[in-house]
Amino acid sequence: AQSVTQLDSQVPVFEEAPVELRCNYSSSVSVYLFWYVQYPNQGLQLLLKYLSGSTLVKGINGFEAEFNKSQTSFHLRKPSVHISDTAEYFCAVSPMNTGFQKLVFGTGTRLLVSP
Amino acid sequence: GAVVSQHPSRVICKSGTSVKIECRSLDFQATTMFWYRQFPKKSLMLMATSNEGSKATYEQGVEKDKFLINHASLTLSTLTVTSAHPEDSSFYICSARVLAEPEQFFGPGTRLTVL
């Protein structure tokens, strides 16, 4: 079975400051990793994904994440946030042996960017 | 990117009635569609997975007679909440994917309120 832990339920930050949203996972098999963003009353939008190759992954809107296999982490970072980045962010894993048929989500982190 | 729509975006119904939610992939053919339920300040919980032309696979604890899923074509899946009760009130989100592609594309969600 898989589980995803997002320790921070809410992260307040000032505009133009850097931010890191933490994600740790547990799995008995290898996984693919994803970060999704959800704006109020909307569905989820893919920010970035790690399937293989370089452990540093760049996504949309200036976000990046680094896969650390030894620490089973996939933290999301942005060097300078905007007000428009205020949203809910979900980390998710997909076990490699399910053919991408299964996504297990963390509980989400609300990023609050203030001026 | 691929677009997934849901209809209606919001529905209010009386206890005991049935409600149908549609999920459509607008610009691609989805081999698999997924239905999730999201509680306030909680993660997404996978309810069921449906492949076109075959019966849906429900997650443990999800009542298949209460949450009827039909995946009649490669672009349309429906979720019918039968005999809805106030505890069924939630945000329902669908997603769709193409065979062998890792990404799930999410719809904007449907807010169901049962009075």
Coordinates of C-alpha atoms in Angstrom, one line a residue, chain A:
Chain A
A1 CA 0.0 0.0 0.0
Q2 CA 1.0 3.6 -0.5
S3 CA 0.6 6.7 1.7
V4 CA 1.5 10.3 1.1
T5 CA 2.2 12.8 3.9
Q6 CA 2.0 16.5 3.5
L7 CA 3.0 17.7 7.0
D8 CA 2.0 21.3 6.5
S9 CA -1.7 21.9 6.2
Q10 CA -1.1 25.6 5.6
V11 CA 1.9 27.7 4.6
P12 CA 1.6 31.5 4.8
V13 CA 4.2 33.4 2.9
F14 CA 4.8 37.0 1.6
E15 CA 4.7 37.8 -2.0
E16 CA 8.1 37.4 -3.8
A17 CA 9.4 35.2 -1.0
P18 CA 10.6 31.6 -1.7
V19 CA 8.5 28.7 -0.6
E20 CA 8.9 24.9 -0.1
L21 CA 5.9 22.6 0.3
R22 CA 6.9 19.3 1.8
C23 CA 5.9 15.8 0.6
N24 CA 7.0 12.4 1.9
Y25 CA 5.6 9.1 0.8
S26 CA 5.7 5.5 1.8
S27 CA 5.4 2.6 -0.7
S28 CA 6.5 -1.0 -0.9
V29 CA 7.0 -0.6 -4.7
S30 CA 8.6 2.1 -6.8
V31 CA 6.3 5.0 -7.6
Y32 CA 5.9 7.9 -10.0
L33 CA 5.3 11.2 -8.3
F34 CA 3.1 14.2 -9.1
W35 CA 2.2 17.6 -7.8
Y36 CA -1.2 19.1 -8.5
V37 CA -2.7 22.5 -7.8
Q38 CA -6.3 23.2 -7.1
Y39 CA -7.7 26.7 -7.2
P40 CA -11.0 27.4 -5.3
N41 CA -13.9 25.5 -6.6
Q42 CA -12.0 24.0 -9.4
G43 CA -10.5 20.7 -10.4
L44 CA -6.9 19.8 -10.2
Q45 CA -4.2 20.9 -12.6
L46 CA -0.9 19.1 -13.0
L47 CA 2.1 21.2 -11.9
L48 CA 4.8 18.6 -12.6
K49 CA 5.6 15.0 -12.5
Y50 CA 8.6 12.7 -12.0
L51 CA 8.7 9.5 -14.0
S52 CA 12.4 8.8 -14.4
G53 CA 15.7 10.5 -15.2
S54 CA 16.9 13.7 -13.5
T55 CA 15.6 14.0 -10.0
L56 CA 15.1 17.7 -10.4
V57 CA 11.9 18.3 -12.2
K58 CA 10.7 21.7 -13.5
G59 CA 7.0 22.4 -14.0
I60 CA 4.6 25.1 -14.9
N61 CA 4.3 28.6 -13.2
G62 CA 8.0 28.5 -12.1
F63 CA 7.6 25.5 -9.8
E64 CA 10.2 22.8 -9.4
A65 CA 10.5 19.6 -7.3
E66 CA 13.3 17.3 -6.3
F67 CA 12.9 13.6 -5.9
N68 CA 15.0 12.1 -3.1
K69 CA 14.7 8.3 -3.1
S70 CA 16.6 7.8 0.1
Q71 CA 14.4 10.2 2.0
T72 CA 11.3 9.2 0.1
S73 CA 10.5 12.9 -0.5
F74 CA 9.3 15.0 -3.3
H75 CA 9.3 18.6 -2.0
L76 CA 7.9 21.4 -4.2
R77 CA 9.7 24.7 -4.4
K78 CA 9.3 28.1 -6.0
P79 CA 12.0 30.9 -5.6
S80 CA 9.5 33.8 -5.7
V81 CA 5.8 33.4 -5.2
H82 CA 3.0 35.6 -6.5
I83 CA -0.4 36.4 -5.0
S84 CA -1.9 34.2 -7.8
D85 CA -0.1 31.2 -6.4
T86 CA -2.6 31.1 -3.5
A87 CA -4.2 27.7 -3.8
E88 CA -4.3 24.1 -2.5
Y89 CA -1.4 21.9 -3.5
F90 CA -1.6 18.1 -3.6
C91 CA 1.3 15.6 -3.8
A92 CA 0.4 12.3 -5.3
V93 CA 2.1 9.0 -6.1
S94 CA 1.3 6.3 -8.6
P95 CA 2.7 2.8 -8.1
M96 CA 4.7 1.7 -11.1
N97 CA 3.0 -1.7 -11.1
T98 CA -0.5 -0.3 -11.7
G99 CA 0.1 1.2 -15.1
F100 CA -0.8 4.7 -13.9
Q101 CA -4.2 3.4 -13.0
K102 CA -4.0 4.5 -9.4
L103 CA -3.2 7.9 -7.8
V104 CA -2.8 8.2 -4.1
F105 CA -3.1 11.8 -2.8
G106 CA -1.8 13.5 0.2
T107 CA -4.1 15.7 2.3
G108 CA -3.0 18.9 0.7
T109 CA -1.2 22.1 1.7
R110 CA -2.9 25.4 1.4
L111 CA -0.4 28.1 0.2
L112 CA -1.5 31.6 1.3
V113 CA 0.5 34.4 -0.3
S114 CA 0.0 37.8 1.1
P115 CA 1.2 41.2 -0.1

